[in-house]
Amino acid sequence: MSTKKFKLCITMAGAVSAGAYTAGVLDYMLETLDLWEKAKSENRDIGIGNPGYDPSIPMHDVEIDVISGASAGGITGTLTLLNLLDENYEPVNQHNPEGNNNRFYKSWVEMADDKDGMTLKKMLQLDDIKKREKPESLLNTKAIEAIANSSLDVNENATYPPYVSKSLDLILTISNLRGINFMIDFDGSDEKGDSGTVITSHGGFFRYKIANEKFKRGMPEEEDALYHVMDLKNLEDVVALRDATLSTAAFPIGLKSRELKIFRTYLERYPKYLFGEERLNAISPILSEDDIYHFNSIDGGLINNEPYGIALKVLKEKNPEIEEENSESHAIVMVDPFPNQDHSAGPYEAKRDMISIAKGMFKALRNQVMFNQDGILDALSLSDRTKFLIAPTRKEKVDGKWQRAKNDLASAPLSGFAGFLDRSFREHDFHLGRQNCQSFLRYYFAVKNENIASRLGVEASEEAKARFCFAVPPKKEDGERFFPIIPDMRVIEAFHGTYDTTTYGPDAALDYPKYPSFASENFEKAYKKLIKKRVSSIVKGLSGSGMLTFGFNLLFKNKSYKAIKKAIDGEMKDAGLS
């Protein structure tokens, strides 16, 4: 056995309602880690060489060290942290199909559905629109706030399983509409003055640790430490974490922005992470004398939707041996429901009308932000099999043969908002996430057999290799052999694809969930009036004129609804949901 721990960084991209997929991935991963830890614990209690010791159980250790997320991924990042430290957390499986004691399921599948109505009905209510005030968002976010209130609660006894670092970091990206100004000194002097030019940063992140015997609540005293220690027993801290989580998911215009505040000390330390320590003499933040900095925050995914760069930077900061010793005892796993799959390199149609130029401009700005994303070159420089991606994959049988389905996620249409239309979409995506994670852990997230000892800290027994090793290409005796980083205890023999259905039932070999369908007539019956009223109220709030609102209702309200309905029906059809 080894005291060395394989460090794991999990980063989660934005996805709007398709965050249900990411939640399913993490639910299965946490369940698998727990099953493996219990098996290892039994072996340790029994002792090697004694009857009952199971030599097929891999005895290396994996430790989750950094979690990062943007937008919906930020929500799931916070839920992951809370579930990891909650001894009452229960995964969704054959024994818990309703997701009891499971924040992933309650937040992403059930959402705000209850006896008073479905989530979408609540998001179309008008009680958030106030007289003589402009609306804050297209949709009513009170239902989302209620979800956050029920999921982010006080934990009087946070427990740390062996696969969770006591210094675990949670990083949530934000888009700061106020921006932070920095003075750039071009004269080369060491004295910081008013000379030079000002640049403004609108991207940013919150970084949290959890209070325990190693970390005290609040900002640390070390001048180069950029994180805030939250006490999960403290309601004020839990509320602050809730607000930060809601802010990273405040989809622009669609969902309400959030006013946040952070300590001036945090901003004073921020330039090191933004520009690097070697440039600090030439760059300084321009801050007011206030101890608290206020700003409006919207969706963290607007500027940094796939935050592996900052997560990698923090991982290296905490584990300097990664660079100093060129260590490969770590991995970064990114869960991305909507990875960019634009491989087009064909002819370009240069339309120059105003609408086409506007669309092209926003696409260009978005792509350039992603191209300049912090840490992308560091991520590319990582050695083989240290970076992994979990993205949706759905297969279906055609003429008795499995083939890739045209569409994967039911929540994908309408730019990821489709999951709000129907719970069955979110249910499907959650279980697809669990199924995809099962395949990922068994047949992708692995090290080469010859690198087991160097990367995992201990050589695997021959019995463990016989049980868990797989080949590439699959089932080829002469294929290259790999060993899983997180072994799945439901496996009997990975090479031949046999699983323990006697103990684990259908969870041992998860099927692709049944793809749902959308009943347009039922949707119209339930939401037509609500949508019309919401649109009319937003127009009234924005215009501030009863006459203009009357004109809109007379001439355009029905046309607006028909346009919305046409867009929904078209995307449902394209996605194979109707």
XYZ file of C-alpha atoms in Angstrom:
578
model
C 0.000 0.000 0.000
C 1.119 3.567 -0.689
C 0.588 6.919 1.022
C 0.795 8.647 -2.370
C -2.506 9.944 -3.655
C -3.463 10.459 -7.291
C -4.792 14.029 -7.494
C -8.025 14.624 -9.371
C -9.285 17.935 -10.751
C -12.881 18.027 -12.011
C -14.016 20.945 -14.155
C -17.564 21.436 -15.421
C -18.648 23.563 -18.366
C -21.809 25.610 -18.696
C -24.913 23.946 -20.109
C -28.104 25.777 -18.963
C -30.713 23.039 -18.246
C -28.413 20.329 -19.665
C -26.600 20.614 -16.360
C -28.761 17.578 -15.566
C -26.283 15.560 -17.664
C -23.285 16.827 -15.671
C -25.147 16.064 -12.438
C -25.699 12.465 -13.573
C -22.009 12.093 -14.415
C -20.930 13.295 -10.987
C -23.580 11.210 -9.220
C -22.194 8.017 -10.721
C -18.595 9.063 -10.107
C -19.184 9.772 -6.419
C -21.069 6.511 -5.978
C -18.247 4.560 -7.610
C -15.599 6.248 -5.461
C -17.587 5.362 -2.350
C -18.078 1.707 -3.338
C -14.359 1.372 -4.042
C -13.393 3.064 -0.757
C -15.604 0.689 1.231
C -14.003 -2.305 -0.509
C -10.500 -0.970 0.250
C -11.457 -0.271 3.863
C -12.589 -3.881 4.327
C -9.266 -5.089 2.920
C -7.318 -2.816 5.270
C -9.296 -4.077 8.267
C -8.717 -7.709 7.300
C -5.047 -7.323 6.371
C -3.203 -8.720 3.391
C -2.575 -12.466 3.514
C -5.509 -13.158 5.828
C -8.615 -15.114 4.808
C -11.245 -12.832 3.364
C -8.752 -10.345 1.908
C -9.680 -9.649 -1.704
C -6.524 -9.274 -3.829
C -8.588 -8.118 -6.827
C -9.321 -4.782 -5.119
C -6.884 -2.083 -6.330
C -5.357 -0.409 -3.264
C -4.104 2.884 -4.679
C -5.747 6.148 -3.583
C -7.428 8.918 -5.558
C -8.146 12.312 -4.010
C -10.405 15.031 -5.404
C -8.324 18.202 -4.961
C -9.931 20.880 -7.166
C -13.461 21.419 -8.492
C -14.208 24.198 -10.950
C -17.352 25.160 -12.819
C -18.999 27.775 -14.981
C -22.702 28.538 -15.222
C -24.640 25.261 -14.886
C -21.289 23.579 -14.279
C -20.729 25.982 -11.388
C -24.043 24.949 -9.846
C -23.071 21.299 -10.158
C -19.617 22.101 -8.774
C -21.157 23.528 -5.611
C -23.556 20.583 -5.347
C -20.615 18.193 -5.778
C -18.751 19.798 -2.896
C -21.821 19.686 -0.649
C -22.619 16.067 -1.530
C -19.003 14.990 -0.968
C -19.037 16.369 2.572
C -22.533 15.115 3.452
C -22.624 11.707 5.118
C -26.351 11.455 4.299
C -25.863 11.793 0.540
C -27.368 8.893 -1.425
C -26.741 8.217 -5.136
C -29.576 7.573 -7.567
C -29.717 3.829 -8.264
C -32.046 0.837 -8.069
C -32.348 1.389 -4.306
C -32.991 5.125 -4.591
C -34.750 5.808 -7.901
C -36.493 8.936 -6.567
C -33.215 10.610 -5.640
C -33.814 11.005 -1.915
C -30.993 12.851 -0.105
C -29.466 13.687 -3.466
C -28.882 17.359 -4.328
C -27.963 16.481 -7.919
C -31.322 14.886 -8.617
C -33.443 17.288 -6.603
C -31.847 20.370 -8.171
C -31.504 19.236 -11.771
C -34.302 16.719 -12.380
C -37.070 17.702 -9.994
C -36.058 21.380 -10.050
C -39.026 23.333 -8.645
C -41.707 20.833 -9.701
C -44.231 20.260 -6.928
C -47.979 20.171 -6.232
C -48.192 23.885 -7.065
C -46.984 23.387 -10.621
C -44.111 22.629 -12.933
C -40.866 24.616 -12.970
C -41.637 26.367 -16.255
C -45.026 27.506 -14.974
C -43.292 29.174 -12.048
C -40.674 30.746 -14.338
C -43.510 32.384 -16.299
C -45.233 33.924 -13.274
C -45.404 37.729 -13.045
C -44.691 38.357 -9.358
C -41.091 39.400 -10.106
C -42.140 42.281 -12.368
C -42.724 45.445 -10.347
C -44.666 48.521 -11.377
C -42.595 51.391 -12.785
C -39.474 49.202 -12.791
C -37.863 47.554 -15.771
C -37.936 43.712 -15.719
C -34.705 42.085 -14.606
C -34.960 39.013 -16.832
C -37.082 37.250 -19.413
C -37.872 34.459 -16.969
C -38.887 34.613 -13.330
C -35.936 33.277 -11.316
C -37.723 32.842 -7.983
C -38.142 29.137 -8.689
C -34.389 28.782 -9.221
C -33.733 30.679 -5.991
C -36.052 28.267 -4.178
C -34.048 25.331 -5.561
C -30.837 26.943 -4.303
C -32.324 27.588 -0.871
C -33.347 23.949 -0.474
C -30.065 22.521 -1.793
C -27.538 24.843 -0.147
C -28.144 24.370 3.523
C -26.118 24.405 6.731
C -24.020 21.297 7.429
C -23.255 20.967 11.143
C -20.929 17.998 10.646
C -19.019 18.051 7.363
C -17.309 14.692 6.878
C -14.349 14.075 4.583
C -14.183 10.676 2.867
C -10.585 9.536 2.166
C -11.039 10.447 -1.508
C -11.650 14.139 -0.699
C -8.784 16.521 0.074
C -8.997 18.505 3.308
C -7.799 21.450 1.213
C -10.437 20.899 -1.486
C -10.954 23.975 -3.671
C -14.180 25.080 -5.336
C -13.751 27.594 -8.168
C -16.727 29.377 -9.735
C -16.229 31.627 -12.756
C -18.097 34.916 -12.996
C -18.585 37.704 -15.542
C -18.170 41.052 -13.761
C -20.196 43.777 -15.489
C -18.546 46.540 -13.431
C -15.067 45.323 -14.247
C -11.775 45.739 -12.390
C -9.409 48.434 -13.647
C -5.652 47.835 -13.692
C -2.924 50.438 -14.216
C -0.214 49.247 -16.610
C 3.143 50.947 -16.038
C 5.110 51.355 -19.271
C 8.024 53.467 -17.982
C 9.794 50.578 -16.303
C 10.059 52.232 -12.901
C 9.341 50.387 -9.691
C 7.182 53.237 -8.391
C 3.505 52.877 -9.122
C 1.821 56.106 -10.104
C -0.792 57.490 -12.416
C 1.310 57.153 -15.570
C 0.564 54.422 -18.030
C -2.672 53.065 -19.392
C -5.680 51.368 -17.855
C -7.061 47.993 -18.864
C -10.257 46.469 -17.527
C -10.944 42.838 -16.732
C -14.524 41.556 -16.694
C -13.705 37.887 -16.147
C -13.066 36.474 -12.734
C -13.658 33.689 -10.275
C -14.500 32.920 -6.703
C -12.284 30.373 -4.983
C -13.446 28.681 -1.804
C -12.119 26.222 0.731
C -14.123 24.727 3.581
C -13.282 25.447 7.216
C -11.805 22.503 9.113
C -8.862 21.816 11.429
C -6.482 22.970 8.668
C -8.247 26.133 7.526
C -9.840 28.903 9.566
C -12.884 30.820 8.377
C -12.255 33.995 6.350
C -9.434 35.268 4.153
C -6.068 33.660 4.974
C -3.274 35.867 6.330
C -0.752 34.870 3.658
C -0.515 37.715 1.145
C -0.349 35.418 -1.885
C -3.306 33.209 -0.861
C -6.294 33.934 -3.069
C -9.243 32.051 -1.587
C -11.955 32.449 1.019
C -12.568 29.820 3.681
C -16.280 29.117 4.141
C -17.758 27.546 7.260
C -20.662 25.290 6.281
C -21.997 25.593 9.835
C -22.354 29.344 9.370
C -25.585 30.493 7.697
C -23.992 33.739 6.449
C -21.302 31.764 4.613
C -23.839 29.345 3.146
C -25.911 32.270 1.856
C -22.789 33.845 0.310
C -21.962 30.543 -1.407
C -25.555 30.316 -2.649
C -25.391 33.825 -4.123
C -22.074 33.120 -5.836
C -23.473 29.895 -7.258
C -26.562 31.654 -8.588
C -24.376 34.385 -10.083
C -22.253 32.013 -12.141
C -25.492 30.644 -13.653
C -27.205 33.982 -14.325
C -27.666 33.436 -18.060
C -27.614 36.926 -19.643
C -31.064 38.491 -20.030
C -32.798 35.119 -19.699
C -32.103 34.867 -15.952
C -31.621 37.608 -13.369
C -28.155 39.025 -12.751
C -26.802 39.081 -9.207
C -25.291 41.858 -7.122
C -22.298 40.464 -5.268
C -19.637 41.773 -2.931
C -16.121 40.659 -2.170
C -13.390 41.870 0.146
C -10.900 44.429 -1.152
C -8.143 42.070 0.048
C -9.268 39.480 -2.493
C -8.949 41.981 -5.339
C -5.519 43.142 -4.158
C -4.267 39.570 -4.445
C -6.034 38.875 -7.724
C -3.425 40.319 -10.179
C -0.979 37.501 -9.431
C -3.474 34.985 -10.824
C -4.439 37.186 -13.745
C -1.010 38.381 -14.894
C 1.598 36.202 -13.149
C 3.919 37.076 -10.278
C 6.718 38.317 -12.545
C 4.541 41.211 -13.808
C 3.238 42.502 -10.478
C 5.641 45.454 -10.334
C 4.158 46.843 -13.539
C 0.475 46.148 -12.872
C -1.718 47.286 -9.998
C -5.488 47.293 -9.416
C -7.281 50.628 -9.146
C -9.538 50.291 -6.120
C -11.644 52.588 -3.976
C -10.982 52.935 -0.279
C -14.006 50.772 0.559
C -13.290 47.439 2.175
C -16.109 45.848 0.189
C -16.284 45.820 -3.609
C -19.793 45.598 -5.131
C -20.552 44.501 -8.669
C -23.198 42.998 -10.931
C -22.422 39.434 -11.980
C -23.840 37.424 -14.850
C -23.200 33.969 -16.273
C -19.601 32.859 -15.685
C -19.779 30.963 -18.947
C -19.999 34.213 -20.913
C -16.238 34.756 -20.580
C -14.949 31.409 -19.317
C -17.325 28.536 -20.007
C -14.776 25.726 -19.662
C -12.652 26.715 -16.661
C -9.884 24.131 -16.797
C -7.170 26.800 -17.067
C -7.684 28.309 -13.613
C -8.342 24.832 -12.166
C -5.005 23.597 -13.532
C -3.232 26.680 -12.144
C -4.636 25.995 -8.668
C -3.808 22.287 -8.914
C -0.179 23.117 -9.747
C -0.015 25.690 -6.956
C -1.138 23.082 -4.435
C 1.038 20.316 -5.903
C 4.307 21.914 -7.094
C 5.771 18.486 -7.855
C 3.600 18.415 -10.986
C 6.067 20.807 -12.607
C 9.153 20.395 -10.448
C 9.293 16.619 -10.860
C 7.251 16.391 -14.072
C 4.816 14.278 -12.060
C 1.924 12.543 -13.797
C 0.146 11.502 -10.614
C -2.843 13.675 -11.453
C -5.578 14.102 -14.028
C -8.022 16.768 -15.125
C -11.500 15.617 -16.098
C -13.725 18.084 -17.916
C -17.465 17.398 -18.147
C -18.878 19.358 -21.068
C -22.447 18.749 -22.302
C -21.859 20.999 -25.327
C -18.238 20.691 -26.471
C -17.417 22.747 -29.539
C -17.641 20.384 -32.486
C -17.285 22.977 -35.238
C -14.764 21.334 -37.573
C -15.885 23.320 -40.611
C -13.182 24.446 -43.002
C -15.252 24.721 -46.156
C -16.227 27.716 -48.282
C -17.228 30.909 -46.488
C -20.318 32.889 -47.433
C -19.552 36.534 -46.671
C -22.944 38.131 -46.011
C -22.684 41.849 -45.224
C -26.206 42.827 -44.207
C -26.578 44.288 -40.692
C -28.194 41.213 -39.152
C -25.520 38.870 -40.520
C -22.748 41.197 -39.344
C -24.301 41.408 -35.858
C -24.542 37.603 -35.620
C -20.983 37.233 -36.864
C -19.722 39.828 -34.399
C -21.168 38.054 -31.367
C -19.879 34.708 -32.592
C -16.425 36.195 -33.180
C -16.311 37.813 -29.738
C -17.428 34.589 -28.076
C -14.912 32.435 -29.964
C -12.068 34.872 -29.318
C -12.801 34.873 -25.598
C -12.564 31.084 -25.628
C -9.372 31.203 -27.730
C -7.729 33.531 -25.205
C -8.957 31.491 -22.269
C -6.551 31.444 -19.362
C -4.505 28.274 -19.161
C -5.333 26.702 -22.519
C -1.654 26.357 -23.477
C -0.838 24.850 -20.078
C -3.599 22.309 -20.576
C -2.283 21.410 -24.021
C 1.212 20.889 -22.605
C 0.062 18.188 -20.223
C 1.402 14.726 -20.845
C -0.625 11.974 -22.421
C -3.519 10.613 -20.330
C -3.628 13.476 -17.823
C -6.531 15.310 -19.460
C -9.913 13.734 -20.154
C -13.295 14.823 -21.493
C -16.729 13.444 -20.680
C -19.233 14.554 -23.311
C -22.693 13.179 -24.151
C -22.868 10.012 -26.215
C -26.111 8.216 -26.963
C -26.482 5.076 -29.054
C -29.551 3.331 -30.397
C -30.181 -0.004 -32.043
C -30.887 0.051 -35.756
C -31.476 -3.311 -37.473
C -30.043 -5.056 -34.437
C -26.819 -3.028 -34.416
C -25.786 -0.215 -32.083
C -25.007 3.073 -33.773
C -24.493 6.675 -32.663
C -27.781 8.544 -32.338
C -28.310 11.779 -34.228
C -29.095 13.649 -31.001
C -27.704 13.013 -27.539
C -29.253 15.369 -24.994
C -32.974 16.044 -24.747
C -32.238 19.393 -23.067
C -30.017 20.631 -25.891
C -32.597 22.461 -28.083
C -33.315 26.176 -27.594
C -29.652 26.798 -26.686
C -29.913 24.452 -23.724
C -33.175 25.855 -22.331
C -35.277 22.900 -23.548
C -34.876 21.080 -20.243
C -37.140 23.658 -18.616
C -39.986 22.568 -20.905
C -40.376 19.047 -19.563
C -39.033 17.035 -16.646
C -38.657 13.938 -18.836
C -35.908 15.760 -20.772
C -33.907 16.354 -17.591
C -34.568 12.831 -16.342
C -33.197 11.414 -19.585
C -30.085 13.580 -19.524
C -29.344 12.774 -15.874
C -29.425 9.044 -16.521
C -27.465 9.428 -19.755
C -24.819 11.167 -17.632
C -24.696 8.190 -15.266
C -24.455 5.752 -18.168
C -21.727 7.754 -19.901
C -19.736 8.047 -16.673
C -19.928 4.282 -16.212
C -18.354 3.728 -19.618
C -15.819 6.496 -19.017
C -14.559 5.061 -15.713
C -14.371 1.510 -17.048
C -12.864 2.040 -20.485
C -11.357 5.540 -20.814
C -10.177 6.979 -17.499
C -7.082 4.826 -17.170
C -3.294 4.588 -17.219
C -1.170 2.290 -19.318
C -0.346 -0.975 -17.573
C 3.367 -0.241 -17.584
C 2.735 3.064 -15.769
C 0.522 1.792 -12.934
C 3.181 2.000 -10.202
C 4.695 5.319 -11.299
C 1.388 7.125 -11.711
C -0.835 5.502 -9.079
C 1.844 5.035 -6.420
C 1.538 1.266 -6.032
C 1.679 -1.672 -8.400
C -1.599 -3.477 -8.965
C -1.870 -7.144 -8.081
C -2.208 -9.686 -10.861
C -5.722 -10.404 -9.611
C -6.643 -6.705 -9.899
C -5.215 -6.547 -13.415
C -7.126 -9.660 -14.434
C -10.337 -8.094 -13.137
C -10.059 -4.489 -14.297
C -7.658 -4.247 -17.235
C -9.097 -3.610 -20.682
C -7.596 -3.580 -24.146
C -7.496 -1.073 -26.986
C -8.895 -2.134 -29.430
C -11.544 -3.764 -27.186
C -11.230 -7.476 -26.391
C -8.103 -7.862 -28.529
C -5.579 -10.165 -26.877
C -2.736 -8.303 -28.563
C -4.221 -4.844 -27.838
C -2.554 -2.323 -25.553
C -3.620 -2.838 -21.933
C -4.928 -0.122 -19.601
C -5.820 -0.024 -15.903
C -8.608 2.205 -14.480
C -7.796 5.150 -12.222
C -11.157 4.761 -10.414
C -12.062 1.036 -10.455
C -15.773 0.231 -10.657
C -16.649 -2.451 -8.092
C -19.570 -3.564 -10.260
C -17.094 -5.066 -12.740
C -16.380 -8.814 -12.747
C -14.008 -8.796 -15.713
C -13.558 -5.647 -17.771
C -11.703 -7.275 -20.655
C -14.658 -9.491 -21.613
C -17.324 -7.050 -20.377
C -18.874 -9.057 -17.535
C -20.520 -7.263 -14.624
C -22.005 -8.167 -11.239
C -25.743 -7.976 -11.927
C -26.444 -10.326 -9.014
C -25.291 -7.729 -6.477
C -25.980 -4.496 -8.327
C -28.880 -5.386 -10.603
C -29.389 -3.045 -13.581
C -26.840 -0.602 -12.136
C -24.061 -3.028 -13.060
C -24.596 -2.433 -16.787
C -26.625 0.711 -17.367
C -28.690 0.922 -20.544
C -29.084 4.090 -22.549
C -32.215 5.775 -21.169
C -35.271 5.902 -23.411
C -35.287 9.081 -25.448
C -38.312 11.206 -24.461
C -40.928 12.823 -26.663
C -42.607 16.228 -26.658
C -46.380 16.704 -26.917
C -46.828 20.089 -28.573
C -50.576 20.163 -27.937
C -50.160 19.591 -24.201
C -47.491 22.273 -24.021
C -49.723 24.815 -25.749
C -52.647 24.002 -23.487
C -50.518 24.473 -20.358
C -48.380 27.463 -21.286
C -49.940 29.528 -24.099
C -51.686 32.022 -21.849
C -48.756 32.217 -19.430
C -46.269 32.967 -22.209
C -48.496 35.675 -23.695
C -48.968 37.336 -20.307
C -45.235 37.193 -19.574
C -44.297 38.714 -22.927
C -46.901 41.456 -22.560
C -45.738 42.307 -19.037
C -42.100 42.505 -20.128
C -43.016 44.845 -22.991
C -44.982 47.024 -20.583
C -42.133 47.092 -18.095
C -39.539 47.964 -20.732
C -41.611 50.603 -22.531
C -43.195 52.182 -19.477
C -46.105 53.128 -21.697
C -49.643 51.807 -21.474
C -50.334 53.005 -25.018
C -47.344 51.167 -26.492
C -48.267 48.055 -24.535
C -51.836 48.269 -25.839
C -50.504 48.545 -29.387
C -48.204 45.587 -28.856
C -51.009 43.449 -27.443
C -53.254 44.398 -30.338
C -50.766 43.888 -33.157
C -47.886 41.716 -31.993
C -48.742 39.603 -28.927
C -50.225 36.732 -30.915
C -47.471 36.989 -33.516
C -44.843 36.853 -30.777
C -46.357 33.722 -29.297
C -46.598 32.083 -32.714
C -42.923 32.875 -33.330
C -41.972 31.336 -29.973
C -44.136 28.285 -30.621
C -42.712 27.870 -34.122
C -39.151 27.999 -32.772
C -39.958 25.413 -30.093
C -41.720 23.060 -32.517
C -38.896 23.361 -35.047
C -36.163 22.585 -32.559
C -38.130 19.732 -31.012
C -38.490 18.193 -34.466
C -34.795 18.659 -35.299
C -33.863 17.017 -32.004
C -36.118 14.007 -32.665
C -38.322 14.845 -29.709
C -41.568 15.188 -31.661
